Coordinates of N, CA and C in Angstrom, one line a residue:
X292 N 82.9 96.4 74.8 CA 81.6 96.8 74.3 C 81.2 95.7 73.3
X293 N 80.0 95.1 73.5 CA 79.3 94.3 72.5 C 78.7 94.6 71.3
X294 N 78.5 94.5 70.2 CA 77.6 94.7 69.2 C 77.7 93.5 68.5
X295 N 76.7 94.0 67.5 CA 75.5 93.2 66.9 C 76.4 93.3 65.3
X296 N 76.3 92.4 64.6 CA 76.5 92.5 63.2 C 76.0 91.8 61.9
X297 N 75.0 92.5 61.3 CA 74.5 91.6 60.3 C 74.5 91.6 59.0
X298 N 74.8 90.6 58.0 CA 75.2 91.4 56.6 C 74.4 89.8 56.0
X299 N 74.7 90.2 54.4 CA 73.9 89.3 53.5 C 74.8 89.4 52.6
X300 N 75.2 88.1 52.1 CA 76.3 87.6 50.5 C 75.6 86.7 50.0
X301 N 76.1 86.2 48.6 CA 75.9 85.6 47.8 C 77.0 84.3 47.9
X302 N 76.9 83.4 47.8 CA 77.9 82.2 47.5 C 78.3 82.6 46.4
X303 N 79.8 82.3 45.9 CA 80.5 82.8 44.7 C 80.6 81.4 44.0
X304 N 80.3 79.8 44.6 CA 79.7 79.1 43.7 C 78.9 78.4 44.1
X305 N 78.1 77.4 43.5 CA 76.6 77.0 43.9 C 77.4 76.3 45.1
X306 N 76.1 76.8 46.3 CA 76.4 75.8 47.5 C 76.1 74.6 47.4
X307 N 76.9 74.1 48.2 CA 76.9 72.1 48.9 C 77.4 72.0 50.1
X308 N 76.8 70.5 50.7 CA 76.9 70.8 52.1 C 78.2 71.3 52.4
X309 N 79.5 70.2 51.5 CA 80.9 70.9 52.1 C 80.9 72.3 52.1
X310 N 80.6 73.3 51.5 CA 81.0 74.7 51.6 C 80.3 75.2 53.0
X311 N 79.0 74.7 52.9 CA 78.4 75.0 54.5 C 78.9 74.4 55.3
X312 N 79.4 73.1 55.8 CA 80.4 72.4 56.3 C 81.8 73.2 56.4
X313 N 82.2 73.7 55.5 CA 83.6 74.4 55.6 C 83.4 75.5 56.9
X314 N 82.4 76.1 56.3 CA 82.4 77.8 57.1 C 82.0 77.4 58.4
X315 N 81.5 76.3 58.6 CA 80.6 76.0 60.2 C 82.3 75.8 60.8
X316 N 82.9 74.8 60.3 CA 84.2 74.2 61.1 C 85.1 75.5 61.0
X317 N 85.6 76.1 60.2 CA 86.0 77.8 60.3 C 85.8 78.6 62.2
X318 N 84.4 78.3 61.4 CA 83.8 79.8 62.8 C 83.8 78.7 64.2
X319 N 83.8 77.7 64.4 CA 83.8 76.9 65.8 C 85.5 77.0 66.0
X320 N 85.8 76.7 65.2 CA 87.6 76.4 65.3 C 88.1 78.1 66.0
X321 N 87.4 79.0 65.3 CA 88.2 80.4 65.4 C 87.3 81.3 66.3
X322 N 85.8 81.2 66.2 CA 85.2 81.8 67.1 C 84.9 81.7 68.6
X323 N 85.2 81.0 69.2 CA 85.4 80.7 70.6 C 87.0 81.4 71.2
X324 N 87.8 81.5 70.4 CA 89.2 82.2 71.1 C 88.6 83.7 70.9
X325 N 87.8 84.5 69.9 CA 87.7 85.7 69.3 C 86.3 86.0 70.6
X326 N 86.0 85.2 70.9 CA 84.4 85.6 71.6 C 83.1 85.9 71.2
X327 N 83.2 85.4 69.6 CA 82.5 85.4 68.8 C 81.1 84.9 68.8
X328 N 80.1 85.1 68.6 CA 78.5 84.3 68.6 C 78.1 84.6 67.4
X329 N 77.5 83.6 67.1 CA 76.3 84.1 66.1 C 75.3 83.0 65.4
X330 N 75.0 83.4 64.4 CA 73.6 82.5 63.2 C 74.1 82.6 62.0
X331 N 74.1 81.6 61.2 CA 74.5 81.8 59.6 C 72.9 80.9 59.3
X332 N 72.2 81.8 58.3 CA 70.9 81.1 57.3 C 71.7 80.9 56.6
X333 N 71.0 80.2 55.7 CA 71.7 80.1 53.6 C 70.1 79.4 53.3
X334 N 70.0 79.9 52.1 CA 68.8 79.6 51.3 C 70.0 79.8 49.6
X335 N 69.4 78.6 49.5 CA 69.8 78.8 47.7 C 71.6 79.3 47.7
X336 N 71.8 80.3 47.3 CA 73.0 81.4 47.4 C 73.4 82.2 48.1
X337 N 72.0 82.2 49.0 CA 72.2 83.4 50.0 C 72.9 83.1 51.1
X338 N 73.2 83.8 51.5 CA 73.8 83.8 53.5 C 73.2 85.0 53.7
X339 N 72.6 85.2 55.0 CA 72.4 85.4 56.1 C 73.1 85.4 57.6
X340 N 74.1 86.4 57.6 CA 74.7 86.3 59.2 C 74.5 87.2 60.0
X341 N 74.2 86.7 61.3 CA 74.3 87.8 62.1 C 76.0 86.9 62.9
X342 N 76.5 88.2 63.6 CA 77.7 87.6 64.5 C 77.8 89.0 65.3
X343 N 78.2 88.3 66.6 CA 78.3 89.2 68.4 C 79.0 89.0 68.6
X344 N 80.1 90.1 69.3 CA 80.6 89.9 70.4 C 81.6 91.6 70.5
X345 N 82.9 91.2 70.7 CA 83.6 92.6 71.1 C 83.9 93.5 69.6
X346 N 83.8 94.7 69.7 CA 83.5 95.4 68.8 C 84.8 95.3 67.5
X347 N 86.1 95.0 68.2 CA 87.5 95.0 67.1 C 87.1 93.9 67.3
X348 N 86.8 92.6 67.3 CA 86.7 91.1 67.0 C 85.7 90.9 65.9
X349 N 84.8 91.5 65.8 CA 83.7 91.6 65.2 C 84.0 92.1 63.7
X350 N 84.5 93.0 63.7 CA 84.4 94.0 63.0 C 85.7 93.8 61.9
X351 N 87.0 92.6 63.2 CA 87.9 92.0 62.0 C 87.4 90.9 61.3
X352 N 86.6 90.3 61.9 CA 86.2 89.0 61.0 C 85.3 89.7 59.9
X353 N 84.7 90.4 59.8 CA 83.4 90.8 58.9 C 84.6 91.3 58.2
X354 N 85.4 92.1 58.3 CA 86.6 92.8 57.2 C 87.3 91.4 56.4
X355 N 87.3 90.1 57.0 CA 87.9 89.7 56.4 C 86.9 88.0 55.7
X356 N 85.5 88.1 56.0 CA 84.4 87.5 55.3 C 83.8 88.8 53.5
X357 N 84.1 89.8 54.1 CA 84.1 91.1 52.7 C 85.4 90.2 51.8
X358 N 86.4 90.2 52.1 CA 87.6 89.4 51.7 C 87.8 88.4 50.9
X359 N 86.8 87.3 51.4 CA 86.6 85.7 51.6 C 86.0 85.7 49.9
X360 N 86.4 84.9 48.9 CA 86.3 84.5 47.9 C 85.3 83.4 47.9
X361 N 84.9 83.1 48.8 CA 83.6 82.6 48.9 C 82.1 82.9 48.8
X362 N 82.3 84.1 49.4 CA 81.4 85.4 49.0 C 81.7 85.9 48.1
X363 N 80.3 86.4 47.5 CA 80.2 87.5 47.5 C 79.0 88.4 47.1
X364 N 79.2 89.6 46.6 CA 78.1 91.1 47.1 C 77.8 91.0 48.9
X365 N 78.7 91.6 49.7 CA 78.9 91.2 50.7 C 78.5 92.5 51.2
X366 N 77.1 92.4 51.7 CA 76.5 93.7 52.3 C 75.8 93.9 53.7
X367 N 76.6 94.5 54.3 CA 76.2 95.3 55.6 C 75.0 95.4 55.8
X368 N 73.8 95.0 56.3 CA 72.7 95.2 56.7 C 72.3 96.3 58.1
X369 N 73.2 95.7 59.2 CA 72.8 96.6 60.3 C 73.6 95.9 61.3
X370 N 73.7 97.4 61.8 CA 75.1 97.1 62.9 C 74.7 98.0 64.3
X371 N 74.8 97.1 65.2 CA 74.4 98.2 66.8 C 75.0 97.4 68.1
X372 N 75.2 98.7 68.7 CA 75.9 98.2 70.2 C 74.6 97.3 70.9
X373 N 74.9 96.4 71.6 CA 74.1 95.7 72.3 C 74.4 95.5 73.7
X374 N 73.0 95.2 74.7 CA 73.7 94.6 76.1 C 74.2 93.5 76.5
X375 N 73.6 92.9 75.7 CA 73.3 91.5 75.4 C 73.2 91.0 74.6
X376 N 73.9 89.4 74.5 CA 73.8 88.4 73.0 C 72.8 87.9 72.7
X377 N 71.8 87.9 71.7 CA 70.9 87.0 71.6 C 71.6 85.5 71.1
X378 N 72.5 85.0 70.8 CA 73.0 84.3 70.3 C 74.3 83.6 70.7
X379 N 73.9 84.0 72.2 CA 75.4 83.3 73.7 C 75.3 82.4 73.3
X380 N 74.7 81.0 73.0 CA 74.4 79.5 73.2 C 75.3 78.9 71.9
X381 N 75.2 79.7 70.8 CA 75.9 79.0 69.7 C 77.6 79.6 69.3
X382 N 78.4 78.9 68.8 CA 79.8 79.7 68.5 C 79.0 79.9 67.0
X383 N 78.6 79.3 66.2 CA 77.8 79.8 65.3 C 76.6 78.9 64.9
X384 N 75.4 79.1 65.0 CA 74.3 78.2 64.8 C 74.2 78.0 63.2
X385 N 73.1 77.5 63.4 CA 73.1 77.0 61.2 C 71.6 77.2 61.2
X386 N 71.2 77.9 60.3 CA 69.6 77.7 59.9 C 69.5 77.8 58.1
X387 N 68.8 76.3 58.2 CA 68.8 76.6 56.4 C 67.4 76.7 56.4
X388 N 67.4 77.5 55.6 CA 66.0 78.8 55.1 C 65.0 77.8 54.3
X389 N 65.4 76.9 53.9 CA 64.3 76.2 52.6 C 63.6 75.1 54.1
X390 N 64.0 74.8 54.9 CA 63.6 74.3 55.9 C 62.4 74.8 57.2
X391 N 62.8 76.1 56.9 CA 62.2 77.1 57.4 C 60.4 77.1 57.6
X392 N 59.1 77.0 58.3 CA 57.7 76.8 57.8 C 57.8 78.7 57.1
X393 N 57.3 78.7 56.0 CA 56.8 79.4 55.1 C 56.0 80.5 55.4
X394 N 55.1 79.8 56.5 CA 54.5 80.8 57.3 C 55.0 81.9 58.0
X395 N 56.3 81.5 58.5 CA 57.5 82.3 59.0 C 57.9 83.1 58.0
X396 N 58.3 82.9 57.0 CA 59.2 83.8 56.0 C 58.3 84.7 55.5
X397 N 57.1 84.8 54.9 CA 55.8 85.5 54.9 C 55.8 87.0 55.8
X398 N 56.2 86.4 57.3 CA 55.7 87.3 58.3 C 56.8 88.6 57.4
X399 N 57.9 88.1 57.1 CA 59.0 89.0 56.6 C 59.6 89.7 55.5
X400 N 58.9 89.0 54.5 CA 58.6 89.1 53.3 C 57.4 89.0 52.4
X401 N 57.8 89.5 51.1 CA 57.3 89.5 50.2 C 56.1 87.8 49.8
X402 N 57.2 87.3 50.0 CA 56.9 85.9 49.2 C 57.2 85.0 50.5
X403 N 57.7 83.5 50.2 CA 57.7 82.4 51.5 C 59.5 82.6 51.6
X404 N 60.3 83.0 50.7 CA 61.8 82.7 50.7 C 61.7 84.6 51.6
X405 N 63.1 84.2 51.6 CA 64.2 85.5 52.2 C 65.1 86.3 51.3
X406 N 65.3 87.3 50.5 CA 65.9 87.9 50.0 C 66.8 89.0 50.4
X407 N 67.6 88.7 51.4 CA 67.9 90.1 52.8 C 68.5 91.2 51.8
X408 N 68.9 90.7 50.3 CA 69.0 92.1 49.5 C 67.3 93.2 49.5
X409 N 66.6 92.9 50.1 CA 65.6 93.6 49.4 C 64.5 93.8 50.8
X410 N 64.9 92.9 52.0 CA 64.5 93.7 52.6 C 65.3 94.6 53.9
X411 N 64.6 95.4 55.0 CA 65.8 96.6 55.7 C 66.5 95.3 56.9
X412 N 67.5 95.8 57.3 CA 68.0 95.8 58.2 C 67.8 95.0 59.4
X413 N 66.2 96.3 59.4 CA 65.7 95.8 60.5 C 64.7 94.3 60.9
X414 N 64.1 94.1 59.4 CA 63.2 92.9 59.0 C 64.4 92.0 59.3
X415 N 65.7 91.9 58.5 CA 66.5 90.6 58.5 C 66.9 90.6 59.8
X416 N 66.8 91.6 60.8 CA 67.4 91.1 62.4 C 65.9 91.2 63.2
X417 N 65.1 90.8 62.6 CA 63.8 90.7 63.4 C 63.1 88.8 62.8
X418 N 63.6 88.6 61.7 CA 63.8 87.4 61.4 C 64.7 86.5 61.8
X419 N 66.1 86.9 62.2 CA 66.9 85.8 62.7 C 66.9 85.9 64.8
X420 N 65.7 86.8 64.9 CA 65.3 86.8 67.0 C 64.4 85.7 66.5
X421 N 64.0 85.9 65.6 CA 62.5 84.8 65.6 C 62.9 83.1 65.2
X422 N 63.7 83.3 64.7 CA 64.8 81.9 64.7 C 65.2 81.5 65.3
X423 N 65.7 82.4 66.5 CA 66.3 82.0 67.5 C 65.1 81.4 68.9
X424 N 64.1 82.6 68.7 CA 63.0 82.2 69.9 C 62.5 81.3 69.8
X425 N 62.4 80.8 68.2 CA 61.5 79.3 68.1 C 62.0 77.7 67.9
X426 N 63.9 78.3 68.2 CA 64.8 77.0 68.5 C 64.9 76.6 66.7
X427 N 64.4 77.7 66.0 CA 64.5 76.9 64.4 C 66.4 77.2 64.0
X428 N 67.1 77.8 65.2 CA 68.2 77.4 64.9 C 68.9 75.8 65.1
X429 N 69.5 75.2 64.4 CA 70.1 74.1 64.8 C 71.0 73.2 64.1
X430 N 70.5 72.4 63.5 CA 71.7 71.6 62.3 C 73.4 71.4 62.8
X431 N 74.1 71.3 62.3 CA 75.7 71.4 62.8 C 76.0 72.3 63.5
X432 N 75.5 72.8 64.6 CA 76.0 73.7 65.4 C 76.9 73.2 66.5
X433 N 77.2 73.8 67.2 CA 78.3 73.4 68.2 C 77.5 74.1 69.8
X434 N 77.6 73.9 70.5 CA 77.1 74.8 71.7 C 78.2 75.1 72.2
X435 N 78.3 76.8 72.9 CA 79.4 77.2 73.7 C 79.4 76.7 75.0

């Protein structure tokens, strides 16, 4: 069975590219044996992930990103069985948020940034389809 999983943390110290670099080579190295897909945003401190695939695969890596000292306030947003991946093409794509046109972040928020603490569930996984549909994923990704 497939699902969906998407949560929002805080960097536990100010990001740079190596730490984004770190977790990209991480999830390529480990997520292709696990069956893993997904999208990491970051804006500022934030992360933004969604990650797909079999439901104990899924669900061990998220138990152990809750874990990861890299994060943290590491919070569950929204979690659902799916039929399908929106996010087959990447072992994990990269979208940085400050890069993002403004007009887009708007549609989803308050203001032009992303705050996935503040808004539901369903806005942050209606924001990262629309990332996906408009190819604004990309940067160090890998393709499966």
């Amino acid at each position: 069975m497939l699902v969906r999983l998407l949560y929002a943390s805080k960097a536990a110290e100010a990001p740079h590219d190596g730490l984004i670099e770190a977790i990209l080579q991480q999830a390529r190295r480990n997520n292709p044996e696990l069956g893993i897909t997904g999208v990491l945003c970051h804006g500022g401190d934030v992360f933004l992930q969604a990650l797909e695939g079999g439901r104990d695969s899924v669900n061990t890596l998220y138990n152990r990103i809750v874990c990861d000292r890299r994060h943290r306030r590491v919070t569950l947003l929204a979690y659902e069985e799916i039929a399908e991946r929106r996010f087959g093409g990447w072992t994990m794509g990269l979208v940085n948020l400050a890069k993002v046109n403004s007009s887009t972040l708007l549609r989803y928020s308050e203001r032009a940034t992303i705050d996935p603490y503040t808004v539901s569930g369903r806005t942050a996984a209606a924001l990262t389809d629309e990332l996906a549909a408009t190819a604004s994923i990309a940067g160090r990704c890998e393709r499966t």
